[in-house]
Amino acid sequence: MANTELKSHEPTGPIEERWREHKAHQKLTAPHNRRKYKVIIVGSGLAGGAAAASMGEMGYDVHCFCFQDSPRRAHSIAAQGGINAAKNYPNDGDSVYRLFYDTVKGGDFRSRESNVYRLAELSVNIIDQAVAQGVPFAREYGGLLANRSFGGAQVSRTFYARGQTGQQLLLGAYSALSRQIEAGTVKMYPRHSMQDLIVHDGKARGIVTRNLLNGKVEAHVADVVLLCTGGYGNVFYLSTNAMGSNCTAIWQAHKRGAYMANPCYTQIHPTCIPRSGEYQSKLTLMSESLRNDGRVWVPRNKEDVTKDPGKIPEADRYYYLEEKYGSFGNLVPRDVASRNAKYVCDQGLGVGQEVDGERRAVYLDFKTAIERLGKDTIKERYGNLFEMYERITGDDPYETPMRIYPATHYTMGGLWVDYNLQSTIEGLFVGGEANFSDHGANRLGASALMQGLADGYFVLPFTIGDYLSPYQKTGVDLAKLELDDKPVTDAVKEVEARLEKLANAPDPKHSPDYFHRKLGNIIWQYCGMARTAEGLKTALQEIPKLREQFHREVKVTGTADGFNQTLVKAARVADFLELGELMCLDALHREESCGGHFREEHQTEDGEAKRDDENFQYAAAWEWQGVPSSAALHKEHLEFEYVKPTQRSYK
Amino acid sequence: MKTKNLTLNVWRQRSKSDSGRFEKYVAKDVNEHMSFLEMLDVVNEELLEKGEEPIAFDHDCREGICGMCGLVINGYAHGPQERTTACQLHMRKVFELGWDELWIEPWRATSFPVIKDLAVDRSAFDRIMQAGGYISIRTGSPPDANEMPIGKHVADMAMDAAECIGCGACVAACPNASASLFTSAKVSHLGLLPQGQAEREDRVRKMVGQMDAEGFGSCTNHGECEKACPKGISIDWIARMNREFLKAMVTADNEVEERD
C-alpha cells in the first residue's frame, strides 16, 4: 500500500474562517457523559499538561503519565527566550496573518497552511490564559505586558518571563493540572515510562508502561490515547534536550502503525556551549539574543587557533558571517549561522578545547559591543547568560570571547497527524513537539511554546471530544477491552520479553551510553548540519551494524524488576537506534535542501538551501514495515494558497 | 587543563527499607571542565564495566532549571557553589576548594524517603501544590491579558518568588527539614498578583495545612534554606507567608477543610 496520498482533513474556505467553522461543527459530548470516557495522556509538558488540565476540567476521566518524578520537570521547562503571540500590543503592525505568514515562510514552505494559521490565531488566547493563571510575564512600568523582537522578527511579538519563559508557562500548566488532580478528574502517574501502544480493532486503546520505581510492567486501557512526549533530538546523543528526553513513545506508536513524518527535519541551534571532553553528557544552549551584540569570528590562520584570542590582531580575524552576509551579518537565521560555523571548523579554523582530535568552536566576541555600549549595558542585557557561561566554562566573557558551537535543539519531524492532530491510527492523537504539524522544515524562535500550548489547551480537547462523541450512542460503542483480554496481556508480555532481553544480552560488554555516543557520532556526522547522499548511505550501513552489536553486547546490571536507570537507558537507546536509521533514510530520499535539512548537492550558487518544489512539496510520512530500512513512503501534498513559495536570501 | 583523582564516599541504599551505608570509590582523572554529574557518569560507567550496579541519582535537564537533581556534597545541598544546582556545579569549583575527598548523600528528610541511593521521593511537594498552588481559571475563559495592568514592581516580585524550581534543597538544608521556603514561594507568587486575590486566604491555609500533614518541620529562622537555594529564593517570603497565614486564620469566613 505504498505511495497512497494522505488526507489532512483540513477544512476549506477562507483560511481565517477554517478553525472557527471546523470547531462549530464538531460533535459535542454532554457533561454527564464525559466522565465515562477514559483519556490517556502521555507526557506532562506544555502540550500534555495543558491538555490533561483542560480535559480533566471538562469532565473526562484523564490519566496522565510522565517519566519524571513530577509533571513539573517536563523539558518544556528549559525554554528560555519567549512565546510569540499576534497581540499587536506594541502597535507595530503585527497581526494573526503576519505571524502565520512568517511561520510558513520560516518553515521553508514545508508546513500545512491551515494548521499554521490556526496556531497564529490561537496564540493570542494563550497569553490571556497564561496571565489569568498567574504567569508573571515581563511588564512595563505602566503595568502592561512587555514585548520584544526575537530571532530577527520585524515586529515585537514575543512575551517573556526573564530568561525562563518555558519554566513559567510550564508551571502555569502544572498548577492547572495540580488543581485537576486535587479535584480528582486527573490521575497522575509520575515515574512511568510508556513502552508500547495497545491497538485493538484498529483503534488506539491503551498503553503499556513500566513503573520506574519497581519495574512493574502494566497495561492501561482507555478510549483514546494522546501522546505529548516531545522531540527525538537525543538521537544525536549530545543535544540541548534533557537527559531523559526520548523517542520511545512515538517510536513504539510508529511500530504499531502510526506514520512518522519528516524525521530528517531537525533544528540545530547555533549558539551552544561547545564540548569540553569525551565525557560530555549534554550541551547547553545560550540564548540566540547574544548574536544581537556579539560578533562571530575565527582566526584566519590555522596557526592561531590555539593562541589567546585577545592577542590575535584584527586583520587576522575572520568575521565570516559579516563578510559573507552583508545585510544580515551575525543575525542570519539559525541554520545559516550553524552551517557556517561547521564550514570554518571543517577548514581547521575551529578554536578551543581539542576533543576527539578536533577543535569545534568559534568565537562570539563582545569586545566591540562593550566598547560601544559600555560594560553595564552589556551586563544588563546578558548578565545572567554571561554568568551561566562562566559557571560552565570558567571563562569570563567580559574579558575573553565566548566559544560557541551549534547543537541539536528541536525536531520538527514527528508522528504524522491530520488537522485534528490525529495520527494514522484511529484514536491516537499527538501534540506538541511529538507531532510534525506546524513548523515545516524549520522552526522560528519563540514558537515551540506557542505550539505546545495551542495544541494542549485549545485544539486537542475539542478534536478528541469530537472523536469520542459518537461512542456515547448505543451500537457504536468502542469494542469492549479489559485488562485481562488477550490483546492487552499479550502486549504486556511482549514488553516484558523485550526488556528481559535487553537486561540479558548474550555477550554483555558496553554500557548503553557507549552505543548511544556511537550512534550520536554517526547521526551528527552524516545527518547533521550538512548532508550528502554518500554520507547518508554510509550512515545507513553503519547504523544497522551498530544496532546489531548493541543487542549482542549491551551491558545492564541490576534486575528488570526494580529501580534501574541503566535498563531505562538501554530501552531508550534501542529505539533511537531504529529511529536514527529512518531519519537518514528520509534525509537521503529528500533530494532537495529546505530549512534544517541541507543537502550539499542541492544549494544555490550562494550556498543557500535550494528547494525543489516541483518534486518535494510534500510531507513524507513513513510506514513501519518490520525494519527501518523497508519503511514505506506515503505523501501528503502541501498546497500554498496564501503564502507563495519564494527563495530565502540573507545576503 | 587540570585533572585529579578524587575519593568519593557515596551513600548506597538499595531501597526505602534498606538501612544504607557509605561506599568508597575512586574517581580517576577528573577533569576541571566536567560537571559534577558528568564526574558521576564516568564513575558509573566504570562500575557498569566491572559488572556492579551504578549509583542511582535523579537528574534531567542538566541546566539548572528542571529541579530534578539534588545531592548533598560535603554537607552542602547542591554543593558548595551559591545559586547553583548540582548539575551546574563544575569540578573546577571543587578543585578550587582543595577537596580531595567527597561525601555524597541524598536529601535527608522524613518527608523525602530515599528511593534508591541518592534518589528520593519528593511527591510531597506535588501534594502541597495540589492543595492550593493555583489560580482557579477555566481553560478558554480568561479576559484579555492587558485588561488588568500589574505594576512592574509587583510583577517582578511575583517573578522572584515564581523562580522556585521545586528541587527540595531548602528542605535538605534545613535542620528542621521544613518546606517553608518552597511553600511560601508559591503562596507569595500567587498572593501578590491581582489574579490570585480571590483564593488568597484559602490558598495559604490549605498549602500550609498540607505542608504540616506531610510531616515537614517548622521554620525556626535558621536561614539555611535561602543559602542553599539554587535560585536565590528569599527567606522574606516565609515571613510573608506567616503573615498571610495568621491573617487568614483570624479573618477567615469559612472553616479550614480537613485533609487526609
PDB file of N, CA, C and O in Angstrom, chain A residues 54 57 69-70 73 87 89 128-129 131 134 143 145 162 164 167-168 174 182 191 243-244 281-282 391-393 511 517 555 557 563 565, chain B residues 38 45 48-49 52 56-58 60-63 66-67 92 116 122 126 138-140 144-146 150 160 162-163 165-166 189 195 259:
ATOM      1  N   SER A  54      -7.030  20.704  30.900  1.00  0.00           N
ATOM      2  CA  SER A  54      -8.246  21.177  30.232  1.00  0.00           C
ATOM      3  C   SER A  54      -9.284  20.067  30.120  1.00  0.00           C
ATOM      4  O   SER A  54     -10.469  20.281  30.358  1.00  0.00           O
ATOM      5  N   GLU A  57     -10.798  19.214  33.465  1.00  0.00           N
ATOM      6  CA  GLU A  57     -11.769  20.249  33.832  1.00  0.00           C
ATOM      7  C   GLU A  57     -13.092  20.081  33.072  1.00  0.00           C
ATOM      8  O   GLU A  57     -14.173  20.335  33.595  1.00  0.00           O
ATOM      9  N   ASP A  69       9.877  12.566  38.065  1.00  0.00           N
ATOM     10  CA  ASP A  69       9.265  12.342  39.382  1.00  0.00           C
ATOM     11  C   ASP A  69       8.073  13.259  39.616  1.00  0.00           C
ATOM     12  O   ASP A  69       7.305  13.043  40.539  1.00  0.00           O
ATOM     13  N   SER A  70       7.924  14.274  38.774  1.00  0.00           N
ATOM     14  CA  SER A  70       6.794  15.187  38.907  1.00  0.00           C
ATOM     15  C   SER A  70       6.501  15.792  37.536  1.00  0.00           C
ATOM     16  O   SER A  70       7.423  15.995  36.743  1.00  0.00           O
ATOM     17  N   ARG A  73       8.630  18.712  35.894  1.00  0.00           N
ATOM     18  CA  ARG A  73      10.003  18.609  35.378  1.00  0.00           C
ATOM     19  C   ARG A  73      10.084  18.505  33.860  1.00  0.00           C
ATOM     20  O   ARG A  73      11.175  18.433  33.315  1.00  0.00           O
ATOM     21  N   LYS A  87      -0.589  39.599  19.349  1.00  0.00           N
ATOM     22  CA  LYS A  87      -1.425  40.523  20.114  1.00  0.00           C
ATOM     23  C   LYS A  87      -1.353  41.944  19.553  1.00  0.00           C
ATOM     24  O   LYS A  87      -2.240  42.749  19.769  1.00  0.00           O
ATOM     25  N   TYR A  89       0.228  44.323  20.771  1.00  0.00           N
ATOM     26  CA  TYR A  89       0.214  45.331  21.842  1.00  0.00           C
ATOM     27  C   TYR A  89       1.149  46.508  21.543  1.00  0.00           C
ATOM     28  O   TYR A  89       0.823  47.639  21.838  1.00  0.00           O
ATOM     29  N   ASP A 128      -3.606  35.249  27.139  1.00  0.00           N
ATOM     30  CA  ASP A 128      -4.695  35.535  28.077  1.00  0.00           C
ATOM     31  C   ASP A 128      -4.777  34.439  29.141  1.00  0.00           C
ATOM     32  O   ASP A 128      -4.883  34.714  30.335  1.00  0.00           O
ATOM     33  N   GLN A 129      -4.728  33.192  28.682  1.00  0.00           N
ATOM     34  CA  GLN A 129      -4.855  32.058  29.597  1.00  0.00           C
ATOM     35  C   GLN A 129      -3.712  32.067  30.617  1.00  0.00           C
ATOM     36  O   GLN A 129      -3.935  31.929  31.822  1.00  0.00           O
ATOM     37  N   VAL A 131      -1.727  34.511  31.586  1.00  0.00           N
ATOM     38  CA  VAL A 131      -1.772  35.637  32.526  1.00  0.00           C
ATOM     39  C   VAL A 131      -2.816  35.375  33.612  1.00  0.00           C
ATOM     40  O   VAL A 131      -2.582  35.597  34.795  1.00  0.00           O
ATOM     41  N   GLY A 134      -1.630  33.365  36.369  1.00  0.00           N
ATOM     42  CA  GLY A 134      -0.625  33.971  37.222  1.00  0.00           C
ATOM     43  C   GLY A 134       0.787  33.860  36.683  1.00  0.00           C
ATOM     44  O   GLY A 134       1.756  34.031  37.428  1.00  0.00           O
ATOM     45  N   GLY A 143       2.430  48.878  33.786  1.00  0.00           N
ATOM     46  CA  GLY A 143       1.720  47.693  34.216  1.00  0.00           C
ATOM     47  C   GLY A 143       1.245  46.799  33.077  1.00  0.00           C
ATOM     48  O   GLY A 143       0.670  45.743  33.303  1.00  0.00           O
ATOM     49  N   LEU A 145       1.821  44.446  29.540  1.00  0.00           N
ATOM     50  CA  LEU A 145       2.791  43.406  29.190  1.00  0.00           C
ATOM     51  C   LEU A 145       3.871  43.932  28.246  1.00  0.00           C
ATOM     52  O   LEU A 145       3.577  44.708  27.326  1.00  0.00           O
ATOM     53  N   ARG A 162      11.596  36.846  32.157  1.00  0.00           N
ATOM     54  CA  ARG A 162      13.072  36.829  32.233  1.00  0.00           C
ATOM     55  C   ARG A 162      13.601  35.831  31.197  1.00  0.00           C
ATOM     56  O   ARG A 162      13.098  35.779  30.095  1.00  0.00           O
ATOM     57  N   GLN A 164      13.314  32.699  31.542  1.00  0.00           N
ATOM     58  CA  GLN A 164      12.713  31.425  31.951  1.00  0.00           C
ATOM     59  C   GLN A 164      11.259  31.333  31.515  1.00  0.00           C
ATOM     60  O   GLN A 164      10.411  30.919  32.290  1.00  0.00           O
ATOM     61  N   GLN A 167       9.797  27.837  31.737  1.00  0.00           N
ATOM     62  CA  GLN A 167       9.554  27.431  33.131  1.00  0.00           C
ATOM     63  C   GLN A 167       8.226  27.999  33.614  1.00  0.00           C
ATOM     64  O   GLN A 167       7.398  27.285  34.175  1.00  0.00           O
ATOM     65  N   GLN A 168       8.015  29.286  33.406  1.00  0.00           N
ATOM     66  CA  GLN A 168       6.822  29.910  33.938  1.00  0.00           C
ATOM     67  C   GLN A 168       5.551  29.401  33.258  1.00  0.00           C
ATOM     68  O   GLN A 168       4.532  29.213  33.909  1.00  0.00           O
ATOM     69  N   TYR A 174       1.203  23.301  34.961  1.00  0.00           N
ATOM     70  CA  TYR A 174       1.332  22.361  36.095  1.00  0.00           C
ATOM     71  C   TYR A 174       0.377  22.753  37.223  1.00  0.00           C
ATOM     72  O   TYR A 174      -0.217  21.884  37.872  1.00  0.00           O
ATOM     73  N   GLU A 182      -6.204  17.448  42.283  1.00  0.00           N
ATOM     74  CA  GLU A 182      -6.886  17.652  43.564  1.00  0.00           C
ATOM     75  C   GLU A 182      -8.391  17.400  43.413  1.00  0.00           C
ATOM     76  O   GLU A 182      -9.024  16.796  44.277  1.00  0.00           O
ATOM     77  N   ARG A 191       6.944   8.922  37.165  1.00  0.00           N
ATOM     78  CA  ARG A 191       7.911   7.814  37.111  1.00  0.00           C
ATOM     79  C   ARG A 191       7.330   6.585  36.417  1.00  0.00           C
ATOM     80  O   ARG A 191       7.514   5.455  36.846  1.00  0.00           O
ATOM     81  N   MET A 243      18.349  14.969  29.663  1.00  0.00           N
ATOM     82  CA  MET A 243      18.931  13.642  29.535  1.00  0.00           C
ATOM     83  C   MET A 243      17.866  12.572  29.306  1.00  0.00           C
ATOM     84  O   MET A 243      18.104  11.579  28.641  1.00  0.00           O
ATOM     85  N   GLY A 244      16.703  12.783  29.879  1.00  0.00           N
ATOM     86  CA  GLY A 244      15.673  11.760  29.790  1.00  0.00           C
ATOM     87  C   GLY A 244      14.795  11.855  28.550  1.00  0.00           C
ATOM     88  O   GLY A 244      14.003  10.949  28.279  1.00  0.00           O
ATOM     89  N   SER A 281      27.981  15.161  28.590  1.00  0.00           N
ATOM     90  CA  SER A 281      26.702  14.468  28.628  1.00  0.00           C
ATOM     91  C   SER A 281      25.608  15.234  27.910  1.00  0.00           C
ATOM     92  O   SER A 281      24.649  14.657  27.428  1.00  0.00           O
ATOM     93  N   LYS A 282      25.717  16.544  27.870  1.00  0.00           N
ATOM     94  CA  LYS A 282      24.708  17.324  27.144  1.00  0.00           C
ATOM     95  C   LYS A 282      25.307  18.672  26.783  1.00  0.00           C
ATOM     96  O   LYS A 282      26.389  19.035  27.254  1.00  0.00           O
ATOM     97  N   ARG A 391      30.111  29.913  34.654  1.00  0.00           N
ATOM     98  CA  ARG A 391      29.975  28.770  35.561  1.00  0.00           C
ATOM     99  C   ARG A 391      30.374  27.478  34.848  1.00  0.00           C
ATOM    100  O   ARG A 391      31.011  26.609  35.400  1.00  0.00           O
ATOM    101  N   ILE A 392      29.989  27.370  33.584  1.00  0.00           N
ATOM    102  CA  ILE A 392      30.238  26.122  32.856  1.00  0.00           C
ATOM    103  C   ILE A 392      31.661  26.037  32.324  1.00  0.00           C
ATOM    104  O   ILE A 392      32.298  24.995  32.396  1.00  0.00           O
ATOM    105  N   THR A 393      32.171  27.155  31.803  1.00  0.00           N
ATOM    106  CA  THR A 393      33.481  27.077  31.133  1.00  0.00           C
ATOM    107  C   THR A 393      34.635  27.591  31.986  1.00  0.00           C
ATOM    108  O   THR A 393      35.789  27.295  31.711  1.00  0.00           O
ATOM    109  N   SER A 511      28.294  -0.229  28.050  1.00  0.00           N
ATOM    110  CA  SER A 511      27.137   0.466  28.613  1.00  0.00           C
ATOM    111  C   SER A 511      26.217   0.958  27.500  1.00  0.00           C
ATOM    112  O   SER A 511      26.650   1.140  26.358  1.00  0.00           O
ATOM    113  N   ARG A 517      26.514   7.076  22.321  1.00  0.00           N
ATOM    114  CA  ARG A 517      27.541   8.009  21.822  1.00  0.00           C
ATOM    115  C   ARG A 517      27.930   7.678  20.387  1.00  0.00           C
ATOM    116  O   ARG A 517      28.078   8.560  19.552  1.00  0.00           O
ATOM    117  N   LYS A 555      25.363  -3.910  28.053  1.00  0.00           N
ATOM    118  CA  LYS A 555      25.525  -4.445  29.399  1.00  0.00           C
ATOM    119  C   LYS A 555      24.625  -3.686  30.369  1.00  0.00           C
ATOM    120  O   LYS A 555      24.721  -2.475  30.503  1.00  0.00           O
ATOM    121  N   THR A 557      23.392  -3.960  34.366  1.00  0.00           N
ATOM    122  CA  THR A 557      23.488  -4.652  35.649  1.00  0.00           C
ATOM    123  C   THR A 557      22.191  -4.430  36.421  1.00  0.00           C
ATOM    124  O   THR A 557      21.338  -3.653  35.995  1.00  0.00           O
ATOM    125  N   PHE A 563      14.183  -0.321  40.479  1.00  0.00           N
ATOM    126  CA  PHE A 563      14.643   0.998  40.023  1.00  0.00           C
ATOM    127  C   PHE A 563      15.983   0.780  39.320  1.00  0.00           C
ATOM    128  O   PHE A 563      16.979   0.458  39.962  1.00  0.00           O
ATOM    129  N   GLN A 565      18.208   2.508  36.377  1.00  0.00           N
ATOM    130  CA  GLN A 565      18.383   3.575  35.379  1.00  0.00           C
ATOM    131  C   GLN A 565      19.143   3.099  34.143  1.00  0.00           C
ATOM    132  O   GLN A 565      18.979   3.661  33.070  1.00  0.00           O
TER     133      GLN A 565
ATOM    134  N   GLU B  38      28.624  14.781  35.494  1.00  0.00           N
ATOM    135  CA  GLU B  38      29.424  14.070  34.487  1.00  0.00           C
ATOM    136  C   GLU B  38      30.524  13.251  35.169  1.00  0.00           C
ATOM    137  O   GLU B  38      30.856  12.152  34.726  1.00  0.00           O
ATOM    138  N   GLU B  45      29.946   4.532  34.656  1.00  0.00           N
ATOM    139  CA  GLU B  45      30.320   3.695  33.509  1.00  0.00           C
ATOM    140  C   GLU B  45      31.354   2.660  33.922  1.00  0.00           C
ATOM    141  O   GLU B  45      31.303   1.511  33.498  1.00  0.00           O
ATOM    142  N   LEU B  48      29.690  -0.069  35.879  1.00  0.00           N
ATOM    143  CA  LEU B  48      28.952  -0.944  34.972  1.00  0.00           C
ATOM    144  C   LEU B  48      29.904  -1.911  34.264  1.00  0.00           C
ATOM    145  O   LEU B  48      29.636  -3.108  34.170  1.00  0.00           O
ATOM    146  N   GLU B  49      31.031  -1.368  33.793  1.00  0.00           N
ATOM    147  CA  GLU B  49      32.031  -2.221  33.130  1.00  0.00           C
ATOM    148  C   GLU B  49      32.465  -3.365  34.054  1.00  0.00           C
ATOM    149  O   GLU B  49      32.679  -4.488  33.631  1.00  0.00           O
ATOM    150  N   GLU B  52      29.139  -4.010  38.293  1.00  0.00           N
ATOM    151  CA  GLU B  52      28.436  -3.568  39.503  1.00  0.00           C
ATOM    152  C   GLU B  52      27.280  -2.644  39.131  1.00  0.00           C
ATOM    153  O   GLU B  52      27.227  -2.115  38.020  1.00  0.00           O
ATOM    154  N   ALA B  56      22.530   5.252  41.712  1.00  0.00           N
ATOM    155  CA  ALA B  56      21.291   5.866  41.224  1.00  0.00           C
ATOM    156  C   ALA B  56      21.221   7.312  41.701  1.00  0.00           C
ATOM    157  O   ALA B  56      21.445   7.596  42.880  1.00  0.00           O
ATOM    158  N   PHE B  57      20.960   8.225  40.778  1.00  0.00           N
ATOM    159  CA  PHE B  57      20.702   9.618  41.175  1.00  0.00           C
ATOM    160  C   PHE B  57      19.756  10.237  40.152  1.00  0.00           C
ATOM    161  O   PHE B  57      19.776   9.882  38.984  1.00  0.00           O
ATOM    162  N   ASP B  58      18.922  11.154  40.611  1.00  0.00           N
ATOM    163  CA  ASP B  58      17.966  11.807  39.722  1.00  0.00           C
ATOM    164  C   ASP B  58      18.612  13.006  39.036  1.00  0.00           C
ATOM    165  O   ASP B  58      19.397  13.733  39.650  1.00  0.00           O
ATOM    166  N   ASP B  60      17.879  15.524  35.118  1.00  0.00           N
ATOM    167  CA  ASP B  60      17.250  15.515  33.797  1.00  0.00           C
ATOM    168  C   ASP B  60      17.794  16.615  32.894  1.00  0.00           C
ATOM    169  O   ASP B  60      18.573  16.340  32.002  1.00  0.00           O
ATOM    170  N   CYS B  61      17.428  17.877  33.157  1.00  0.00           N
ATOM    171  CA  CYS B  61      17.776  18.908  32.169  1.00  0.00           C
ATOM    172  C   CYS B  61      19.269  19.224  32.151  1.00  0.00           C
ATOM    173  O   CYS B  61      19.822  19.592  31.144  1.00  0.00           O
ATOM    174  N   ARG B  62      19.907  19.100  33.290  1.00  0.00           N
ATOM    175  CA  ARG B  62      21.337  19.426  33.452  1.00  0.00           C
ATOM    176  C   ARG B  62      21.643  20.863  33.056  1.00  0.00           C
ATOM    177  O   ARG B  62      22.757  21.175  32.609  1.00  0.00           O
ATOM    178  N   GLU B  63      20.661  21.728  33.174  1.00  0.00           N
ATOM    179  CA  GLU B  63      20.975  23.142  33.011  1.00  0.00           C
ATOM    180  C   GLU B  63      20.356  23.969  34.124  1.00  0.00           C
ATOM    181  O   GLU B  63      20.134  25.157  33.974  1.00  0.00           O
ATOM    182  N   CYS B  66      15.154  22.243  35.764  1.00  0.00           N
ATOM    183  CA  CYS B  66      14.048  21.287  35.946  1.00  0.00           C
ATOM    184  C   CYS B  66      13.855  20.928  37.412  1.00  0.00           C
ATOM    185  O   CYS B  66      12.770  20.521  37.815  1.00  0.00           O
ATOM    186  N   GLY B  67      14.919  21.047  38.208  1.00  0.00           N
ATOM    187  CA  GLY B  67      14.800  20.775  39.637  1.00  0.00           C
ATOM    188  C   GLY B  67      14.854  19.300  39.989  1.00  0.00           C
ATOM    189  O   GLY B  67      14.563  18.917  41.114  1.00  0.00           O
ATOM    190  N   ARG B  92      35.846  22.359  38.605  1.00  0.00           N
ATOM    191  CA  ARG B  92      36.872  23.359  38.934  1.00  0.00           C
ATOM    192  C   ARG B  92      36.585  24.019  40.279  1.00  0.00           C
ATOM    193  O   ARG B  92      37.507  24.377  41.002  1.00  0.00           O
ATOM    194  N   LYS B 116      16.293   5.056  46.150  1.00  0.00           N
ATOM    195  CA  LYS B 116      17.477   4.225  45.960  1.00  0.00           C
ATOM    196  C   LYS B 116      18.695   5.150  45.936  1.00  0.00           C
ATOM    197  O   LYS B 116      18.657   6.195  45.274  1.00  0.00           O
ATOM    198  N   ARG B 122      10.015  13.036  46.193  1.00  0.00           N
ATOM    199  CA  ARG B 122       9.598  14.393  46.566  1.00  0.00           C
ATOM    200  C   ARG B 122       8.134  14.644  46.248  1.00  0.00           C
ATOM    201  O   ARG B 122       7.715  15.782  46.077  1.00  0.00           O
ATOM    202  N   ASP B 126       4.458  17.915  45.334  1.00  0.00           N
ATOM    203  CA  ASP B 126       3.323  17.935  44.399  1.00  0.00           C
ATOM    204  C   ASP B 126       2.017  18.050  45.176  1.00  0.00           C
ATOM    205  O   ASP B 126       1.094  18.760  44.760  1.00  0.00           O
ATOM    206  N   ARG B 138     -10.748  28.583  34.349  1.00  0.00           N
ATOM    207  CA  ARG B 138     -11.060  27.576  33.340  1.00  0.00           C
ATOM    208  C   ARG B 138     -10.285  27.847  32.065  1.00  0.00           C
ATOM    209  O   ARG B 138     -10.048  28.995  31.718  1.00  0.00           O
ATOM    210  N   THR B 139      -9.988  26.784  31.350  1.00  0.00           N
ATOM    211  CA  THR B 139      -9.370  26.954  30.046  1.00  0.00           C
ATOM    212  C   THR B 139     -10.355  27.657  29.126  1.00  0.00           C
ATOM    213  O   THR B 139     -11.526  27.274  29.060  1.00  0.00           O
ATOM    214  N   GLY B 140      -9.852  28.694  28.462  1.00  0.00           N
ATOM    215  CA  GLY B 140     -10.680  29.329  27.434  1.00  0.00           C
ATOM    216  C   GLY B 140     -11.571  30.459  27.900  1.00  0.00           C
ATOM    217  O   GLY B 140     -12.270  31.050  27.098  1.00  0.00           O
ATOM    218  N   ASP B 144      -8.906  39.579  28.405  1.00  0.00           N
ATOM    219  CA  ASP B 144      -7.699  39.955  27.676  1.00  0.00           C
ATOM    220  C   ASP B 144      -6.558  40.188  28.655  1.00  0.00           C
ATOM    221  O   ASP B 144      -6.750  40.765  29.732  1.00  0.00           O
ATOM    222  N   ALA B 145      -5.387  39.751  28.241  1.00  0.00           N
ATOM    223  CA  ALA B 145      -4.234  39.770  29.145  1.00  0.00           C
ATOM    224  C   ALA B 145      -3.891  41.172  29.631  1.00  0.00           C
ATOM    225  O   ALA B 145      -3.344  41.343  30.713  1.00  0.00           O
ATOM    226  N   ASN B 146      -4.183  42.186  28.841  1.00  0.00           N
ATOM    227  CA  ASN B 146      -3.822  43.547  29.241  1.00  0.00           C
ATOM    228  C   ASN B 146      -4.969  44.282  29.935  1.00  0.00           C
ATOM    229  O   ASN B 146      -4.875  45.477  30.195  1.00  0.00           O
ATOM    230  N   ILE B 150      -0.631  45.377  35.864  1.00  0.00           N
ATOM    231  CA  ILE B 150       0.010  44.978  37.118  1.00  0.00           C
ATOM    232  C   ILE B 150       1.332  45.736  37.195  1.00  0.00           C
ATOM    233  O   ILE B 150       2.158  45.631  36.280  1.00  0.00           O
ATOM    234  N   ASP B 160      10.164  36.867  41.093  1.00  0.00           N
ATOM    235  CA  ASP B 160      11.237  36.430  42.011  1.00  0.00           C
ATOM    236  C   ASP B 160      10.800  35.178  42.766  1.00  0.00           C
ATOM    237  O   ASP B 160      11.567  34.229  42.924  1.00  0.00           O
ATOM    238  N   ALA B 162       8.356  33.154  41.867  1.00  0.00           N
ATOM    239  CA  ALA B 162       7.964  32.076  40.949  1.00  0.00           C
ATOM    240  C   ALA B 162       9.150  31.313  40.389  1.00  0.00           C
ATOM    241  O   ALA B 162       8.990  30.287  39.740  1.00  0.00           O
ATOM    242  N   GLU B 163      10.370  31.816  40.622  1.00  0.00           N
ATOM    243  CA  GLU B 163      11.547  31.153  40.050  1.00  0.00           C
ATOM    244  C   GLU B 163      11.888  29.823  40.705  1.00  0.00           C
ATOM    245  O   GLU B 163      12.745  29.085  40.223  1.00  0.00           O
ATOM    246  N   ILE B 165      12.382  26.158  41.655  1.00  0.00           N
ATOM    247  CA  ILE B 165      12.375  25.001  40.751  1.00  0.00           C
ATOM    248  C   ILE B 165      11.903  23.728  41.444  1.00  0.00           C
ATOM    249  O   ILE B 165      11.925  22.648  40.855  1.00  0.00           O
ATOM    250  N   GLY B 166      11.501  23.833  42.709  1.00  0.00           N
ATOM    251  CA  GLY B 166      10.952  22.657  43.396  1.00  0.00           C
ATOM    252  C   GLY B 166      11.918  21.508  43.565  1.00  0.00           C
ATOM    253  O   GLY B 166      11.529  20.346  43.515  1.00  0.00           O
ATOM    254  N   HIS B 189       4.023  34.151  45.303  1.00  0.00           N
ATOM    255  CA  HIS B 189       3.891  34.398  43.860  1.00  0.00           C
ATOM    256  C   HIS B 189       2.418  34.666  43.516  1.00  0.00           C
ATOM    257  O   HIS B 189       2.082  35.665  42.893  1.00  0.00           O
ATOM    258  N   GLN B 195      -4.718  38.580  40.149  1.00  0.00           N
ATOM    259  CA  GLN B 195      -5.493  37.401  39.753  1.00  0.00           C
ATOM    260  C   GLN B 195      -5.645  36.423  40.909  1.00  0.00           C
ATOM    261  O   GLN B 195      -6.547  35.599  40.919  1.00  0.00           O
ATOM    262  N   ARG B 259      -7.833  17.707  55.749  1.00  0.00           N
ATOM    263  CA  ARG B 259      -7.223  16.958  54.638  1.00  0.00           C
ATOM    264  C   ARG B 259      -6.625  15.671  55.183  1.00  0.00           C
ATOM    265  O   ARG B 259      -6.164  15.638  56.307  1.00  0.00           O
TER     266      ARG B 259
END
